[in-house]
Amino acid sequence: MSRSLNIALLGNPNTGKTSVFNRLTGLTQKVGNYPGITVEKKEGICKLNRTTKAHLIDLPGTYSLNASSMDESVVIELLLNKNSKDFPDVAVVVADVENLKRNLLLFTQVKDLGIPTLLVINMADQMKRKGITLDLKLLEKRLDTKIALVSTRENQGLDQLKALLLNYRKLSTKPTIDLSTIDKPYFENLKVTFPNQQLYKLWLVITQDVNFAKIDRKRVSDATNFKTQSESELKRLQQKETVKRYQFINEILKEGLLIDRDSATDLRSRLDRILIHKFWGYIIFFLILMTVFQSIFDWSSIPQDFIDTSFAALSEYAKTNLPEGVFTSLLAEGIIPGLGGIIIFIPQIAFLFFFISILEETGYMSRVVFLMDRGLRRFGLSGKSVIPLISGTACAIPAVMATRNIENWKERLITILVTPFTTCSARLPVYAILIALVIPQGSFLGLNYQGLMLMFLYLVGFGMALISAWILSKTLKINSKSYFVVEMPNYKLPLLKNVGITVWEKTRTFVTEAGKIILAISILLWVMASYGPGKDFSEAESIVTELYSDLEGEALSNKINAYQLEHSYIGILGKAIEPAISPLGYDWKIGIALISSFAAREVFVGTLATIYSVESDAEETIKNRMASEVRANGQPLFNLASGISLMLFYAFAMQCMSTLAIVKKETNSWKWPMVQLFGMSLLAYIVAFSTYQILA
Amino acid sequence: MIPLDQLALGEKAEIEQIETDFLPLKLIEMGCLPGNSISLIQKAPFSDPLYLKIDESHLAIRKETAQHIFVRLIK
């Protein structure tokens, strides 16, 4: 008979907890969200033996059970809620061999909740190099648990871990420290009032602001009466508790852990000397960014061209080989171009997440936070805003979520508000196709114009993020305590498996999430473009034949299609907004693409593809089709002025429903997403207008 | 006894006193407690933030936080 048990993985950030999770679950994992909040929930299945399957949850990294962020409160909420279907049968605390002392703090807290708790000491491969010796027998005895010594890098110790997990029932659930010794009268009183409750659990409920599941809240609500203590008094008790825990840990480690400092080689200080140097540190950071952006553009262009031409061919194939009818036309003119518009993103997104996850895995990102804090604070941001601003180049959604570890609310809010200015990957296809159309080939000092234009757009995005952050910091009246604590982890070679899983996960999520919207919109667009009211649409053929009696063959049928499109529902809508956008240099077809882009920017290319393929029967790539569009005066529609105006519009406008939704969730109000939607879009209009008027 | 932000690069000290109300609990939990050793590894431009080794943790904090930690130099 097969059994299943719940396992929760806990641990400080940078301990390789996620590597342990990846080793145990591989690609069985799935990423979702905790209900109601946007904290990422990673789950996976691990086969412990032939009959036992384990359901693993990789909880967000936390230094202790005293939550200071939303991510961390998820951990406590789960551990305190016995009724949750995810409540662990056994908790695994992952510790890094080099920071054992600090990692054990979390271990003692988890164990004190009365949950069977197992200790994993990771990075065992580092022990020799760092001159570390452990007395595992003694540690197991004194910590009253079982320990698995693991190296995720060398794939060692995981079988032992699985064996220990199978025997989790034998783990002791006795608390490690006696809380009542911290403040006798206070805790004795607590014990008397709630004789049936775990003392540490009560204490956590009193000190944390956690949203408990209803049942639990009722049970412990009386405990909140103990909040009569002042906040600073509670904090003093928490400090005493921390001291108490460290005393317990230090005594154990004095005997169980031996570090021979002489044999330790120090990669950290050597690398730090260069990477966070007052001058060279910034140069290196800038060079890294340059390399990343250049390679994203260069490397992805080959697969993207391939995808672009393949989808044009596929659409043509469907048209010629399937029986004619509504379905075929929906497939060939709506769904296939729409899908192509999603697939074309994959190379760029994958490369971006590849680089970002390498920067994070190596420990370099924390150095960037350190380098940039002072400078960014001038604009009302935090050093920690660097991570959202850089991840924003992939997608604003994870970037907005990455603001969570910014402790100061004002700095966090400003970061959330300005992050959508950074050039996300959804803007890339828009830029890529427009740059290819309007920026000439050629090079300046060995850098090609098209690459420079792309770089300029990235800089414009960052620049606008900083300027608006500065304005917001001067205008927003929010007082909040400024706490800034960043761990500087050891430098590590990135684990390829971790990078691979991140790239796979993020790309997959993006494609399915964005894909749904894009697909829905391209179908809607096709319907609106394929039907229209009145005679102009239904009798287009006879009207056009009469008007242009000298035309025949392909020229005639193109004219008919164009006439029909103009009088379809979408044509009517586009014509209606044309007066507003023609001063920016756009025609009504771009107007349609612009409107549909408010759902998601990446829809732009797909929309044009759908409109054009409804209009023309010829097999052509989107780019060629765009290049042949002309204005009434015979000039190409996409020229330098209209192209740059359009790119700047996309650089500044808030065109992403998903981002608005996530900002609403994170700020808990519609006010801020609305500020973004109207503020950014107005700015975009003004900038695009002035650009076109000056250049044209 | 001097405030932490006056520690010079490379100097070793011991934490003597902390003003709990002005420090995040997280910092205390990472080992910023009286009696623990502390040293300044690196300063960012304008001496802010500070890159410290506290006990066995490597971390960065801002100058304004460091002013609430008092240390005694160890020869």
Coordinates of N, CA and C in Angstrom, one line a residue, chain A residues 465-618:
Chain A
A465 N 12.6 55.4 -14.7 CA 12.4 54.8 -13.4 C 13.0 55.6 -12.3
L466 N 14.2 56.0 -12.5 CA 14.9 56.8 -11.5 C 14.3 58.2 -11.3
I467 N 14.0 58.8 -12.4 CA 13.4 60.2 -12.3 C 12.0 60.1 -11.6
S468 N 11.2 59.2 -12.0 CA 9.9 59.1 -11.3 C 10.0 58.7 -9.9
A469 N 11.0 57.8 -9.6 CA 11.2 57.5 -8.2 C 11.6 58.7 -7.4
W470 N 12.4 59.6 -7.9 CA 12.8 60.8 -7.2 C 11.6 61.7 -7.0
I471 N 10.8 61.8 -8.0 CA 9.6 62.7 -7.9 C 8.7 62.1 -6.8
L472 N 8.5 60.7 -6.9 CA 7.6 60.1 -5.9 C 8.1 60.2 -4.5
S473 N 9.4 60.1 -4.3 CA 10.0 60.2 -3.0 C 9.8 61.6 -2.4
K474 N 9.7 62.6 -3.3 CA 9.5 64.0 -2.8 C 8.0 64.2 -2.5
T475 N 7.2 63.5 -3.2 CA 5.7 63.8 -3.1 C 5.0 62.9 -2.1
L476 N 5.4 61.7 -2.0 CA 4.6 60.7 -1.2 C 4.9 61.0 0.3
K477 N 3.9 61.1 1.0 CA 4.1 61.4 2.5 C 3.8 60.1 3.2
I478 N 4.9 59.4 3.4 CA 4.8 58.1 4.1 C 6.0 58.1 5.1
N479 N 5.6 57.8 6.3 CA 6.7 57.6 7.3 C 6.9 56.2 7.6
S480 N 8.1 55.7 7.4 CA 8.2 54.3 7.8 C 9.7 54.1 8.3
K481 N 9.8 53.2 9.2 CA 11.2 52.9 9.7 C 12.0 52.3 8.6
S482 N 13.3 52.7 8.6 CA 14.1 52.3 7.5 C 15.1 51.2 8.1
Y483 N 14.8 50.0 7.7 CA 15.7 48.9 8.1 C 16.3 48.3 6.9
F484 N 17.6 48.1 6.9 CA 18.3 47.5 5.8 C 19.3 46.5 6.3
V485 N 19.1 45.3 6.1 CA 20.0 44.3 6.5 C 20.2 43.3 5.3
V486 N 21.4 43.2 4.8 CA 21.6 42.3 3.6 C 22.7 41.3 4.0
E487 N 22.4 40.1 3.8 CA 23.4 39.1 4.0 C 24.3 39.1 2.8
M488 N 25.6 39.0 3.0 CA 26.6 38.9 1.9 C 27.0 37.4 1.9
P489 N 26.4 36.6 1.0 CA 26.7 35.2 1.1 C 28.1 34.9 0.5
N490 N 28.5 33.7 0.7 CA 29.8 33.3 0.0 C 29.6 33.2 -1.5
Y491 N 30.7 33.4 -2.2 CA 30.6 33.2 -3.6 C 30.5 31.7 -3.9
K492 N 29.7 31.4 -4.9 CA 29.5 30.0 -5.3 C 29.5 29.8 -6.8
L493 N 30.0 28.7 -7.3 CA 29.7 28.4 -8.7 C 28.2 28.0 -8.8
P494 N 27.5 28.6 -9.8 CA 26.1 28.3 -9.9 C 25.9 26.8 -10.2
L495 N 24.9 26.2 -9.6 CA 24.6 24.8 -9.9 C 23.7 24.8 -11.2
L496 N 24.2 24.1 -12.2 CA 23.5 24.1 -13.5 C 22.1 23.7 -13.4
K497 N 21.9 22.7 -12.5 CA 20.5 22.1 -12.4 C 19.6 23.2 -11.9
N498 N 20.0 24.0 -10.9 CA 19.2 25.0 -10.3 C 18.9 26.1 -11.4
V499 N 19.9 26.5 -12.1 CA 19.7 27.5 -13.2 C 18.7 27.0 -14.2
G500 N 18.9 25.7 -14.6 CA 18.1 25.1 -15.6 C 16.6 25.1 -15.2
I501 N 16.4 24.7 -13.9 CA 15.0 24.6 -13.4 C 14.4 26.0 -13.3
T502 N 15.2 27.0 -12.9 CA 14.6 28.3 -12.9 C 14.2 28.8 -14.2
V503 N 15.1 28.6 -15.2 CA 14.8 29.0 -16.6 C 13.5 28.3 -17.1
W504 N 13.5 27.0 -16.9 CA 12.3 26.2 -17.3 C 11.1 26.7 -16.7
E505 N 11.1 26.8 -15.4 CA 9.9 27.2 -14.6 C 9.4 28.6 -15.1
K506 N 10.3 29.6 -15.1 CA 9.8 30.9 -15.4 C 9.4 31.1 -16.8
T507 N 10.1 30.4 -17.7 CA 9.7 30.5 -19.1 C 8.3 29.9 -19.3
R508 N 8.2 28.7 -18.7 CA 6.9 28.0 -18.8 C 5.7 28.8 -18.3
T509 N 5.9 29.3 -17.1 CA 4.9 30.1 -16.5 C 4.5 31.3 -17.4
F510 N 5.6 32.0 -17.9 CA 5.3 33.2 -18.7 C 4.6 32.8 -19.9
V511 N 5.0 31.7 -20.6 CA 4.3 31.4 -21.8 C 2.9 31.0 -21.6
T512 N 2.6 30.2 -20.5 CA 1.2 29.8 -20.3 C 0.4 31.0 -19.9
E513 N 0.9 31.8 -18.9 CA 0.1 32.9 -18.4 C -0.1 33.9 -19.5
A514 N 1.0 34.4 -20.1 CA 0.8 35.4 -21.2 C 0.1 34.8 -22.4
G515 N 0.4 33.5 -22.6 CA -0.2 32.8 -23.7 C -1.7 32.8 -23.7
K516 N -2.3 32.6 -22.5 CA -3.7 32.7 -22.4 C -4.3 34.0 -22.9
I517 N -3.7 35.1 -22.5 CA -4.2 36.4 -22.8 C -4.0 36.6 -24.3
I518 N -2.8 36.3 -24.8 CA -2.5 36.6 -26.2 C -3.4 35.8 -27.1
L519 N -3.6 34.5 -26.8 CA -4.5 33.7 -27.6 C -5.9 34.2 -27.6
A520 N -6.4 34.6 -26.4 CA -7.8 35.1 -26.4 C -7.9 36.3 -27.2
I521 N -6.9 37.2 -27.1 CA -7.0 38.5 -27.8 C -6.9 38.2 -29.3
S522 N -6.0 37.3 -29.7 CA -5.9 37.1 -31.2 C -7.2 36.5 -31.8
I523 N -7.9 35.7 -31.0 CA -9.1 35.2 -31.5 C -10.2 36.3 -31.6
L524 N -10.2 37.1 -30.5 CA -11.2 38.2 -30.5 C -10.9 39.1 -31.7
L525 N -9.6 39.4 -31.9 CA -9.2 40.3 -33.0 C -9.7 39.7 -34.3
W526 N -9.4 38.4 -34.5 CA -9.8 37.8 -35.8 C -11.3 37.9 -36.0
V527 N -12.1 37.7 -35.0 CA -13.5 37.8 -35.1 C -13.9 39.2 -35.5
M528 N -13.3 40.2 -34.8 CA -13.6 41.6 -35.1 C -13.2 42.0 -36.5
A529 N -12.1 41.4 -36.9 CA -11.5 41.8 -38.2 C -12.2 41.0 -39.4
S530 N -12.9 39.9 -39.1 CA -13.5 39.1 -40.1 C -15.0 39.4 -40.3
Y531 N -15.6 40.1 -39.4 CA -17.0 40.5 -39.6 C -17.2 42.0 -39.5
G532 N -18.2 42.5 -40.1 CA -18.5 43.9 -40.0 C -19.9 44.2 -40.3
P533 N -20.4 45.3 -39.9 CA -21.8 45.7 -40.1 C -22.0 46.3 -41.5
G534 N -23.1 46.3 -42.0 CA -23.5 47.0 -43.1 C -23.0 46.5 -44.5
K535 N -23.4 47.2 -45.5 CA -23.1 46.8 -46.9 C -21.6 46.9 -47.2
D536 N -21.0 47.9 -46.7 CA -19.6 48.1 -47.0 C -18.7 46.9 -46.8
F537 N -19.1 46.1 -45.7 CA -18.4 44.9 -45.4 C -18.9 43.7 -46.3
S538 N -20.2 43.5 -46.3 CA -20.7 42.3 -46.9 C -20.7 42.4 -48.4
E539 N -20.7 43.6 -49.0 CA -20.7 43.7 -50.4 C -19.4 44.3 -50.9
A540 N -18.4 44.1 -50.2 CA -17.1 44.8 -50.5 C -16.6 44.4 -51.9
E541 N -16.8 43.2 -52.3 CA -16.3 42.7 -53.5 C -16.9 43.5 -54.7
S542 N -18.2 43.6 -54.7 CA -18.8 44.3 -55.9 C -18.5 45.8 -55.8
I543 N -18.4 46.4 -54.6 CA -18.1 47.8 -54.5 C -16.7 48.1 -55.1
V544 N -15.8 47.3 -54.7 CA -14.4 47.5 -55.1 C -14.2 47.3 -56.6
T545 N -14.9 46.2 -57.1 CA -14.7 45.9 -58.5 C -15.3 47.0 -59.3
E546 N -16.3 47.6 -58.9 CA -16.9 48.7 -59.6 C -16.0 49.9 -59.6
L547 N -15.4 50.2 -58.4 CA -14.6 51.4 -58.2 C -13.3 51.3 -59.0
Y548 N -12.7 50.1 -58.9 CA -11.4 49.9 -59.6 C -11.6 48.9 -60.7
S549 N -12.2 49.3 -61.7 CA -12.5 48.4 -62.8 C -11.3 48.0 -63.6
D550 N -10.2 48.8 -63.5 CA -9.0 48.5 -64.2 C -8.1 47.4 -63.5
L551 N -8.4 47.1 -62.2 CA -7.6 46.2 -61.5 C -8.1 44.7 -61.8
E552 N -7.2 43.8 -61.7 CA -7.6 42.4 -61.7 C -6.6 41.5 -61.0
G553 N -7.0 40.2 -60.8 CA -6.1 39.3 -60.2 C -5.8 39.6 -58.8
E554 N -4.5 39.4 -58.4 CA -4.1 39.6 -57.0 C -4.3 41.0 -56.5
A555 N -4.0 42.0 -57.4 CA -4.1 43.4 -57.0 C -5.5 43.7 -56.6
L556 N -6.5 43.1 -57.3 CA -7.9 43.3 -57.1 C -8.3 42.7 -55.7
S557 N -7.9 41.4 -55.5 CA -8.3 40.8 -54.3 C -7.7 41.4 -53.1
N558 N -6.4 41.9 -53.2 CA -5.8 42.7 -52.1 C -6.7 43.9 -51.8
K559 N -7.1 44.6 -52.8 CA -7.9 45.8 -52.6 C -9.2 45.5 -51.9
I560 N -9.8 44.4 -52.3 CA -11.0 43.9 -51.7 C -10.8 43.6 -50.2
N561 N -9.8 42.9 -49.9 CA -9.5 42.5 -48.5 C -9.3 43.8 -47.7
A562 N -8.5 44.7 -48.2 CA -8.2 45.9 -47.5 C -9.5 46.7 -47.2
Y563 N -10.3 46.8 -48.2 CA -11.6 47.5 -48.1 C -12.5 46.9 -47.0
Q564 N -12.5 45.6 -47.1 CA -13.3 44.8 -46.1 C -12.8 45.1 -44.7
L565 N -11.5 45.0 -44.5 CA -10.9 45.2 -43.2 C -11.3 46.6 -42.7
E566 N -11.2 47.6 -43.5 CA -11.5 48.9 -43.1 C -12.9 49.1 -42.6
H567 N -13.8 48.2 -43.1 CA -15.2 48.4 -42.7 C -15.6 47.2 -41.8
S568 N -14.6 46.5 -41.3 CA -15.0 45.5 -40.3 C -15.2 46.2 -38.9
Y569 N -15.6 45.4 -37.9 CA -15.7 46.0 -36.6 C -14.5 46.7 -36.1
I570 N -13.3 45.9 -36.3 CA -12.1 46.5 -35.8 C -11.7 47.7 -36.6
G571 N -12.0 47.7 -37.9 CA -11.6 48.9 -38.7 C -12.4 50.1 -38.2
I572 N -13.6 49.9 -37.9 CA -14.4 51.0 -37.4 C -13.9 51.6 -36.1
L573 N -13.5 50.6 -35.2 CA -12.9 51.0 -33.9 C -11.6 51.8 -34.1
G574 N -10.8 51.2 -35.0 CA -9.5 51.8 -35.3 C -9.7 53.2 -35.9
K575 N -10.6 53.4 -36.8 CA -10.8 54.7 -37.4 C -11.3 55.7 -36.4
A576 N -12.1 55.2 -35.4 CA -12.6 56.1 -34.4 C -11.5 56.7 -33.6
I577 N -10.4 55.9 -33.3 CA -9.4 56.5 -32.5 C -8.3 57.2 -33.3
E578 N -8.4 57.0 -34.6 CA -7.3 57.6 -35.4 C -6.9 59.0 -35.2
P579 N -8.0 59.9 -35.0 CA -7.6 61.3 -34.8 C -6.7 61.5 -33.5
A580 N -6.9 60.7 -32.5 CA -6.1 60.8 -31.3 C -4.6 60.4 -31.5
I581 N -4.4 59.4 -32.4 CA -3.1 58.9 -32.5 C -2.3 59.3 -33.8
S582 N -3.1 60.0 -34.7 CA -2.3 60.4 -35.9 C -1.3 61.5 -35.7
P583 N -1.5 62.4 -34.7 CA -0.4 63.3 -34.3 C 0.9 62.6 -33.8
L584 N 0.8 61.3 -33.4 CA 1.9 60.5 -33.0 C 2.6 59.8 -34.2
G585 N 1.9 59.9 -35.3 CA 2.5 59.2 -36.5 C 1.9 57.8 -36.8
Y586 N 0.8 57.5 -36.2 CA 0.3 56.1 -36.3 C -1.0 56.1 -37.2
D587 N -1.2 55.0 -37.9 CA -2.5 54.9 -38.6 C -3.4 54.0 -37.7
W588 N -4.6 53.8 -38.3 CA -5.6 53.1 -37.4 C -5.3 51.6 -37.1
K589 N -4.4 51.0 -38.0 CA -4.0 49.6 -37.7 C -3.1 49.6 -36.5
I590 N -2.2 50.5 -36.5 CA -1.3 50.6 -35.3 C -2.2 50.9 -34.1
G591 N -3.2 51.7 -34.3 CA -4.1 52.1 -33.2 C -4.7 50.8 -32.6
I592 N -5.1 49.9 -33.4 CA -5.7 48.6 -32.9 C -4.7 47.9 -32.1
A593 N -3.4 47.8 -32.6 CA -2.4 47.1 -31.9 C -2.1 47.8 -30.6
L594 N -2.2 49.1 -30.6 CA -1.9 49.9 -29.4 C -3.0 49.6 -28.3
I595 N -4.2 49.5 -28.7 CA -5.3 49.3 -27.8 C -5.2 47.9 -27.2
S596 N -5.0 46.9 -28.1 CA -4.9 45.5 -27.6 C -3.7 45.3 -26.8
S597 N -2.7 46.2 -27.0 CA -1.5 46.1 -26.1 C -1.7 46.4 -24.7
F598 N -2.8 47.1 -24.4 CA -3.1 47.4 -23.0 C -3.4 46.1 -22.2
A599 N -3.7 45.1 -22.9 CA -3.8 43.8 -22.2 C -2.4 43.3 -21.9
A600 N -1.6 43.3 -22.9 CA -0.2 42.9 -22.7 C 0.6 43.4 -23.9
R601 N 1.8 43.9 -23.7 CA 2.5 44.6 -24.8 C 2.8 43.6 -25.9
E602 N 3.1 42.4 -25.5 CA 3.6 41.4 -26.5 C 2.5 41.2 -27.6
V603 N 1.3 41.6 -27.4 CA 0.2 41.4 -28.3 C 0.5 42.2 -29.6
F604 N 1.3 43.3 -29.5 CA 1.5 44.2 -30.6 C 1.8 43.5 -31.9
V605 N 2.9 42.7 -31.9 CA 3.3 42.1 -33.1 C 2.2 41.1 -33.6
G606 N 1.7 40.3 -32.7 CA 0.7 39.4 -33.0 C -0.6 40.0 -33.6
T607 N -0.9 41.2 -33.0 CA -2.1 41.9 -33.5 C -1.9 42.3 -35.0
L608 N -0.7 43.0 -35.2 CA -0.4 43.4 -36.6 C -0.4 42.2 -37.5
A609 N 0.1 41.1 -37.0 CA 0.2 39.9 -37.8 C -1.2 39.4 -38.2
T610 N -2.1 39.4 -37.2 CA -3.5 39.0 -37.5 C -4.1 39.9 -38.5
I611 N -4.0 41.2 -38.2 CA -4.7 42.2 -39.1 C -4.1 42.1 -40.5
Y612 N -2.8 42.0 -40.6 CA -2.2 41.9 -42.0 C -2.5 40.6 -42.7
S613 N -2.6 39.5 -41.9 CA -2.8 38.2 -42.6 C -4.3 38.1 -43.0
V614 N -5.2 38.8 -42.3 CA -6.6 38.8 -42.7 C -6.6 39.6 -44.0
E615 N -5.8 40.6 -44.1 CA -5.8 41.6 -45.2 C -5.2 41.0 -46.5
S616 N -4.1 40.2 -46.3 CA -3.4 39.7 -47.4 C -3.3 38.2 -47.4
D617 N -3.3 37.6 -48.6 CA -3.2 36.2 -48.7 C -1.8 35.7 -48.8
A618 N -0.9 36.5 -49.2 CA 0.4 36.1 -49.5 C 1.2 35.6 -48.3

